[in-house]
PDB file of C-alpha atoms in Angstrom:
ATOM      1  CA  MET V 110       1.345  11.287  40.875  1.00 41.00           C
ATOM      2  CA  GLY V 111      -1.824  11.308  38.720  1.00 41.00           C
ATOM      3  CA  THR V 112      -4.193   8.381  38.473  1.00 38.00           C
ATOM      4  CA  VAL V 113      -3.783   6.102  35.449  1.00 38.00           C
ATOM      5  CA  LEU V 114      -7.161   6.116  33.693  1.00 39.00           C
ATOM      6  CA  HIS V 115      -7.239   2.498  32.517  1.00 39.00           C
ATOM      7  CA  ASN V 116      -6.648   1.203  36.080  1.00 38.00           C
ATOM      8  CA  TRP V 117      -8.790   3.785  37.801  1.00 38.00           C
ATOM      9  CA  GLU V 118     -11.906   2.627  39.604  1.00 42.00           C
ATOM     10  CA  PRO V 119     -13.956   5.167  41.538  1.00 43.00           C
ATOM     11  CA  ASN V 120     -14.367   4.579  45.258  1.00 44.00           C
ATOM     12  CA  VAL V 121     -14.474   6.750  48.325  1.00 43.00           C
ATOM     13  CA  HIS V 122     -10.716   6.363  48.816  1.00 45.00           C
ATOM     14  CA  ASN V 123      -9.391   7.535  45.441  1.00 46.00           C
ATOM     15  CA  VAL V 124     -11.846  10.166  44.174  1.00 44.00           C
ATOM     16  CA  ASP V 125     -10.032  13.460  43.766  1.00 43.00           C
ATOM     17  CA  ILE V 126     -12.321  16.299  42.723  1.00 42.00           C
ATOM     18  CA  PHE V 127      -9.456  18.128  40.988  1.00 40.00           C
ATOM     19  CA  GLU V 128      -8.574  15.065  38.919  1.00 42.00           C
ATOM     20  CA  ILE V 129     -12.219  14.637  37.905  1.00 41.00           C
ATOM     21  CA  SER V 130     -12.455  18.308  36.994  1.00 40.00           C
ATOM     22  CA  SER V 131      -9.284  18.024  34.883  1.00 37.00           C
ATOM     23  CA  LEU V 132     -10.618  14.923  33.175  1.00 39.00           C
ATOM     24  CA  PHE V 133     -13.821  16.729  32.205  1.00 42.00           C
ATOM     25  CA  LYS V 134     -11.822  19.693  30.878  1.00 42.00           C
ATOM     26  CA  PHE V 135      -9.842  17.257  28.716  1.00 39.00           C
ATOM     27  CA  PHE V 136     -13.081  15.946  27.209  1.00 44.00           C
ATOM     28  CA  MET V 137     -14.686  19.378  26.829  1.00 56.00           C
ATOM     29  CA  ASP V 138     -17.082  20.054  24.015  1.00 64.00           C
ATOM     30  CA  PHE V 139     -15.719  21.334  20.714  1.00 80.00           C
ATOM     31  CA  SER V 140     -19.034  21.294  18.865  1.00 86.00           C
ATOM     32  CA  PRO V 141     -19.325  23.273  15.627  1.00 91.00           C
ATOM     33  CA  GLY V 142     -22.466  24.951  16.964  1.00 92.00           C
ATOM     34  CA  ALA V 143     -20.650  26.273  20.031  1.00 93.00           C
ATOM     35  CA  PHE V 144     -17.874  27.723  17.859  1.00 95.00           C
ATOM     36  CA  ARG V 145     -20.464  29.399  15.588  1.00 97.00           C
ATOM     37  CA  ALA V 146     -22.378  30.766  18.595  1.00 97.00           C
ATOM     38  CA  ALA V 147     -19.196  32.128  20.220  1.00 97.00           C
ATOM     39  CA  ARG V 148     -18.324  34.061  17.089  1.00 97.00           C
ATOM     40  CA  ALA V 149     -21.906  35.352  16.780  1.00 97.00           C
ATOM     41  CA  LEU V 150     -21.975  36.573  20.409  1.00 96.00           C
ATOM     42  CA  MET V 151     -18.799  38.526  19.729  1.00 95.00           C
ATOM     43  CA  GLY V 152     -20.184  39.941  16.472  1.00 94.00           C
ATOM     44  CA  LYS V 153     -17.062  38.866  14.567  1.00 96.00           C
ATOM     45  CA  THR V 154     -16.489  37.468  11.086  1.00 96.00           C
ATOM     46  CA  GLN V 155     -14.537  34.275  10.440  1.00 97.00           C
ATOM     47  CA  GLU V 156     -11.733  36.441   9.063  1.00 98.00           C
ATOM     48  CA  ASP V 157     -11.673  38.563  12.267  1.00 97.00           C
ATOM     49  CA  VAL V 158     -11.335  35.466  14.458  1.00 97.00           C
ATOM     50  CA  ALA V 159      -8.726  33.855  12.183  1.00 97.00           C
ATOM     51  CA  THR V 160      -6.585  36.998  12.232  1.00 97.00           C
ATOM     52  CA  SER V 161      -6.847  37.309  16.027  1.00 96.00           C
ATOM     53  CA  CYS V 162      -5.917  33.629  16.485  1.00 95.00           C
ATOM     54  CA  GLY V 163      -3.158  33.589  13.897  1.00 94.00           C
ATOM     55  CA  VAL V 164      -4.781  30.801  11.878  1.00 95.00           C
ATOM     56  CA  ASP V 165      -6.158  30.536   8.360  1.00 95.00           C
ATOM     57  CA  ARG V 166      -9.837  31.461   7.913  1.00 96.00           C
ATOM     58  CA  ARG V 167     -10.492  27.975   6.511  1.00 95.00           C
ATOM     59  CA  ILE V 168      -9.672  26.517   9.933  1.00 93.00           C
ATOM     60  CA  ILE V 169     -12.416  28.638  11.500  1.00 95.00           C
ATOM     61  CA  ALA V 170     -14.840  27.521   8.774  1.00 95.00           C
ATOM     62  CA  ARG V 171     -13.968  23.841   9.382  1.00 93.00           C
ATOM     63  CA  LEU V 172     -14.345  24.150  13.161  1.00 93.00           C
ATOM     64  CA  GLU V 173     -17.781  25.702  12.641  1.00 94.00           C
ATOM     65  CA  ARG V 174     -18.840  23.004  10.180  1.00 92.00           C
ATOM     66  CA  LEU V 175     -17.329  19.672  11.270  1.00 84.00           C
ATOM     67  CA  SER V 176     -17.055  17.731  14.526  1.00 77.00           C
ATOM     68  CA  TYR V 177     -13.692  16.209  15.284  1.00 73.00           C
ATOM     69  CA  PRO V 178     -13.359  13.190  17.592  1.00 73.00           C
ATOM     70  CA  LYS V 179     -10.010  14.552  18.797  1.00 79.00           C
ATOM     71  CA  PRO V 180      -9.659  18.371  18.890  1.00 82.00           C
ATOM     72  CA  THR V 181      -6.682  19.773  17.006  1.00 85.00           C
ATOM     73  CA  GLU V 182      -4.158  22.267  18.320  1.00 90.00           C
ATOM     74  CA  ALA V 183      -5.922  24.912  16.213  1.00 90.00           C
ATOM     75  CA  ALA V 184      -9.260  24.077  17.888  1.00 91.00           C
ATOM     76  CA  HIS V 185      -7.700  24.611  21.314  1.00 91.00           C
ATOM     77  CA  LYS V 186      -6.127  27.869  20.112  1.00 94.00           C
ATOM     78  CA  VAL V 187      -9.461  29.219  18.808  1.00 95.00           C
ATOM     79  CA  ARG V 188     -11.351  28.161  21.925  1.00 94.00           C
ATOM     80  CA  ARG V 189      -8.684  29.792  24.108  1.00 95.00           C
ATOM     81  CA  PHE V 190      -9.090  33.030  22.090  1.00 97.00           C
ATOM     82  CA  TYR V 191     -12.831  33.085  22.814  1.00 96.00           C
ATOM     83  CA  VAL V 192     -12.254  32.351  26.507  1.00 96.00           C
ATOM     84  CA  ASN V 193      -9.620  35.098  26.760  1.00 96.00           C
ATOM     85  CA  GLU V 194     -12.109  37.503  25.148  1.00 97.00           C
ATOM     86  CA  GLY V 195     -14.579  36.841  27.964  1.00 96.00           C
ATOM     87  CA  LEU V 196     -16.695  33.935  26.718  1.00 97.00           C
ATOM     88  CA  GLU V 197     -17.432  30.755  28.605  1.00 95.00           C
ATOM     89  CA  PHE V 198     -18.158  27.502  26.779  1.00 94.00           C
ATOM     90  CA  LEU V 199     -20.923  25.440  28.344  1.00 93.00           C
ATOM     91  CA  ASP V 200     -20.328  21.760  27.822  1.00 87.00           C
ATOM     92  CA  ALA V 201     -23.272  19.412  27.358  1.00 87.00           C
ATOM     93  CA  ASN V 202     -24.272  17.682  30.569  1.00 86.00           C
ATOM     94  CA  MET V 203     -27.081  15.510  31.918  1.00 88.00           C
ATOM     95  CA  THR V 204     -29.586  18.387  31.951  1.00 89.00           C
ATOM     96  CA  ALA V 205     -28.694  20.632  29.003  1.00 91.00           C
ATOM     97  CA  GLY V 206     -26.815  20.810  25.753  1.00 91.00           C
ATOM     98  CA  ALA V 207     -23.707  22.704  24.725  1.00 90.00           C
ATOM     99  CA  GLY V 208     -23.652  26.467  24.515  1.00 94.00           C
ATOM    100  CA  VAL V 209     -21.721  29.644  25.166  1.00 96.00           C
ATOM    101  CA  ARG V 210     -22.194  32.771  27.271  1.00 97.00           C
ATOM    102  CA  TRP V 211     -20.302  35.806  28.489  1.00 97.00           C
ATOM    103  CA  LYS V 212     -18.422  35.161  31.748  1.00 96.00           C
ATOM    104  CA  THR V 213     -19.627  38.462  33.176  1.00 94.00           C
ATOM    105  CA  GLY V 214     -22.766  40.503  32.712  1.00 92.00           C
ATOM    106  CA  GLY V 215     -23.175  43.889  31.132  1.00 88.00           C
ATOM    107  CA  GLN V 216     -22.186  43.174  27.516  1.00 86.00           C
ATOM    108  CA  GLU V 217     -23.949  45.554  25.151  1.00 85.00           C
ATOM    109  CA  ASP V 218     -26.393  43.675  22.930  1.00 87.00           C
ATOM    110  CA  TYR V 219     -29.146  46.121  22.182  1.00 84.00           C
ATOM    111  CA  PHE V 220     -32.269  44.407  20.882  1.00 93.00           C
ATOM    112  CA  HIS V 221     -30.681  40.955  21.516  1.00 94.00           C
ATOM    113  CA  ARG V 222     -29.213  40.878  17.986  1.00 95.00           C
ATOM    114  CA  ARG V 223     -26.107  38.865  18.887  1.00 96.00           C
ATOM    115  CA  GLN V 224     -27.978  36.529  21.201  1.00 97.00           C
ATOM    116  CA  VAL V 225     -30.643  35.731  18.574  1.00 97.00           C
ATOM    117  CA  ASN V 226     -27.915  35.293  15.941  1.00 97.00           C
ATOM    118  CA  ALA V 227     -25.971  33.005  18.313  1.00 97.00           C
ATOM    119  CA  ALA V 228     -29.081  30.893  18.965  1.00 97.00           C
ATOM    120  CA  ARG V 229     -29.787  30.631  15.238  1.00 98.00           C
ATOM    121  CA  VAL V 230     -26.268  29.459  14.370  1.00 97.00           C
ATOM    122  CA  LEU V 231     -26.077  27.185  17.410  1.00 95.00           C
ATOM    123  CA  MET V 232     -29.211  25.480  16.043  1.00 94.00           C
ATOM    124  CA  ASP V 233     -27.547  25.369  12.600  1.00 94.00           C
ATOM    125  CA  LEU V 234     -30.320  27.380  10.969  1.00 97.00           C
ATOM    126  CA  SER V 235     -29.620  29.642   8.014  1.00 97.00           C
ATOM    127  CA  GLN V 236     -31.167  33.104   7.864  1.00 98.00           C
ATOM    128  CA  THR V 237     -33.494  31.776   5.152  1.00 98.00           C
ATOM    129  CA  GLN V 238     -34.646  28.888   7.362  1.00 98.00           C
ATOM    130  CA  LEU V 239     -35.278  31.187  10.335  1.00 98.00           C
ATOM    131  CA  ALA V 240     -37.107  33.684   8.108  1.00 98.00           C
ATOM    132  CA  LYS V 241     -39.412  30.917   6.873  1.00 98.00           C
ATOM    133  CA  LYS V 242     -40.184  29.867  10.454  1.00 97.00           C
ATOM    134  CA  LEU V 243     -40.886  33.522  11.328  1.00 98.00           C
ATOM    135  CA  GLY V 244     -43.063  34.058   8.257  1.00 97.00           C
ATOM    136  CA  VAL V 245     -40.879  36.847   6.859  1.00 97.00           C
ATOM    137  CA  VAL V 246     -38.420  37.215   3.972  1.00 98.00           C
ATOM    138  CA  ARG V 247     -34.715  36.547   4.595  1.00 98.00           C
ATOM    139  CA  SER V 248     -33.777  40.224   4.264  1.00 97.00           C
ATOM    140  CA  VAL V 249     -35.776  40.990   7.438  1.00 97.00           C
ATOM    141  CA  VAL V 250     -33.586  38.580   9.438  1.00 97.00           C
ATOM    142  CA  THR V 251     -30.405  39.830   7.725  1.00 97.00           C
ATOM    143  CA  LYS V 252     -31.213  43.479   8.475  1.00 97.00           C
ATOM    144  CA  TYR V 253     -32.107  42.672  12.096  1.00 97.00           C
ATOM    145  CA  GLU V 254     -28.926  40.675  12.777  1.00 96.00           C
ATOM    146  CA  SER V 255     -26.628  43.147  10.986  1.00 95.00           C
ATOM    147  CA  GLY V 256     -28.067  46.207  12.716  1.00 94.00           C
ATOM    148  CA  ALA V 257     -29.297  47.748   9.460  1.00 96.00           C
ATOM    149  CA  VAL V 258     -32.666  48.197  11.180  1.00 94.00           C
ATOM    150  CA  LYS V 259     -31.729  50.604  13.970  1.00 92.00           C
ATOM    151  CA  THR V 260     -34.808  50.040  16.144  1.00 93.00           C
ATOM    152  CA  PRO V 261     -36.403  46.665  15.421  1.00 95.00           C
ATOM    153  CA  ASP V 262     -39.991  45.923  16.392  1.00 95.00           C
ATOM    154  CA  PRO V 263     -40.040  44.393  19.907  1.00 95.00           C
ATOM    155  CA  GLY V 264     -42.734  41.990  18.676  1.00 96.00           C
ATOM    156  CA  PHE V 265     -40.349  40.674  16.020  1.00 97.00           C
ATOM    157  CA  ILE V 266     -37.599  40.091  18.614  1.00 97.00           C
ATOM    158  CA  GLU V 267     -40.000  38.274  20.952  1.00 97.00           C
ATOM    159  CA  HIS V 268     -41.321  36.149  18.074  1.00 97.00           C
ATOM    160  CA  ALA V 269     -37.759  35.238  16.976  1.00 97.00           C
ATOM    161  CA  VAL V 270     -36.842  34.224  20.535  1.00 97.00           C
ATOM    162  CA  ARG V 271     -40.007  32.076  20.891  1.00 97.00           C
ATOM    163  CA  VAL V 272     -39.421  30.333  17.541  1.00 98.00           C
ATOM    164  CA  LEU V 273     -35.792  29.562  18.415  1.00 97.00           C
ATOM    165  CA  GLU V 274     -36.834  28.291  21.855  1.00 97.00           C
ATOM    166  CA  ALA V 275     -39.379  25.994  20.178  1.00 96.00           C
ATOM    167  CA  GLU V 276     -36.510  24.688  18.001  1.00 95.00           C
ATOM    168  CA  GLY V 277     -34.479  23.803  21.110  1.00 95.00           C
ATOM    169  CA  ALA V 278     -32.471  26.910  22.019  1.00 96.00           C
ATOM    170  CA  VAL V 279     -32.270  28.232  25.563  1.00 96.00           C
ATOM    171  CA  PHE V 280     -31.652  31.961  26.017  1.00 97.00           C
ATOM    172  CA  LEU V 281     -29.468  32.603  29.059  1.00 96.00           C
ATOM    173  CA  PRO V 282     -30.151  35.976  30.669  1.00 94.00           C
ATOM    174  CA  ASP V 283     -27.630  38.666  31.486  1.00 93.00           C
ATOM    175  CA  THR V 284     -27.363  38.580  35.293  1.00 90.00           C
ATOM    176  CA  ALA V 285     -25.235  40.155  37.996  1.00 87.00           C
ATOM    177  CA  VAL V 286     -23.150  36.949  38.075  1.00 90.00           C
ATOM    178  CA  LYS V 287     -22.988  35.782  34.428  1.00 94.00           C
ATOM    179  CA  GLY V 288     -23.564  37.337  31.040  1.00 95.00           C
ATOM    180  CA  ALA V 289     -26.084  36.530  28.342  1.00 96.00           C
ATOM    181  CA  GLY V 290     -25.679  33.489  26.147  1.00 97.00           C
ATOM    182  CA  VAL V 291     -27.373  30.540  24.498  1.00 97.00           C
ATOM    183  CA  ARG V 292     -27.335  26.772  24.816  1.00 96.00           C
ATOM    184  CA  LEU V 293     -29.172  23.766  23.470  1.00 95.00           C
ATOM    185  CA  VAL V 294     -32.051  22.435  25.534  1.00 94.00           C
ATOM    186  CA  SER V 295     -30.754  18.850  25.223  1.00 87.00           C
ATOM    187  CA  ALA V 296     -27.324  17.259  25.211  1.00 72.00           C
ATOM    188  CA  THR V 297     -27.516  16.258  21.540  1.00 63.00           C
ATOM    189  CA  GLU V 298     -25.994  18.528  18.894  1.00 50.00           C
ATOM    190  CA  ALA V 299     -28.564  20.363  16.771  1.00 50.00           C
ATOM    191  CA  LYS V 300     -29.069  18.665  13.426  1.00 47.00           C
ATOM    192  CA  PRO V 301     -28.979  20.780  10.273  1.00 43.00           C
ATOM    193  CA  THR V 302     -32.479  21.704   9.235  1.00 39.00           C
ATOM    194  CA  THR V 303     -33.351  20.966   5.643  1.00 36.00           C
ATOM    195  CA  ALA V 304     -35.425  23.360   3.589  1.00 35.00           C
ATOM    196  CA  SER V 305     -38.754  21.926   2.547  1.00 35.00           C
TER     197      SER V 305
END
């Protein structure tokens, strides 16, 4: 029989690692930034995700915009879709913030377009805001992220990564064990940046 939470006191006699793991899964992160980053890593539109999940597109938009103290059934359904597609949500912990990455390596992301896009939306930056930080016009960022520029300047990619890292994004490399992804450097959700 499971432990009743309100009477539960940790001690060496009643700590069950599986119960603790289940408890943390119950309280997993459903941050808007993580939902936006998951969609960006997959290169999908809100409509694509909504159709695949069998929910209205407005639900996807709300999940990517608002935090909910108690996740809805739709939030669980959308998160499960991303997980079934090969993504892994990284919950905020004592050393790093929330994020998302591919469960396995080898996902094609030539020129890091999806990873840079995922970092930008995780940080809640618009293309205009990122362009301003990069010292370019918005269309440069739009063309890079959309793939309209077939072979982007490696200097531009490096500069975009450095700017996003300075804003608090961490770029997770594609390794033999895990795939590429992004997460916040700290456990606090990125605050929307205001245009000055």
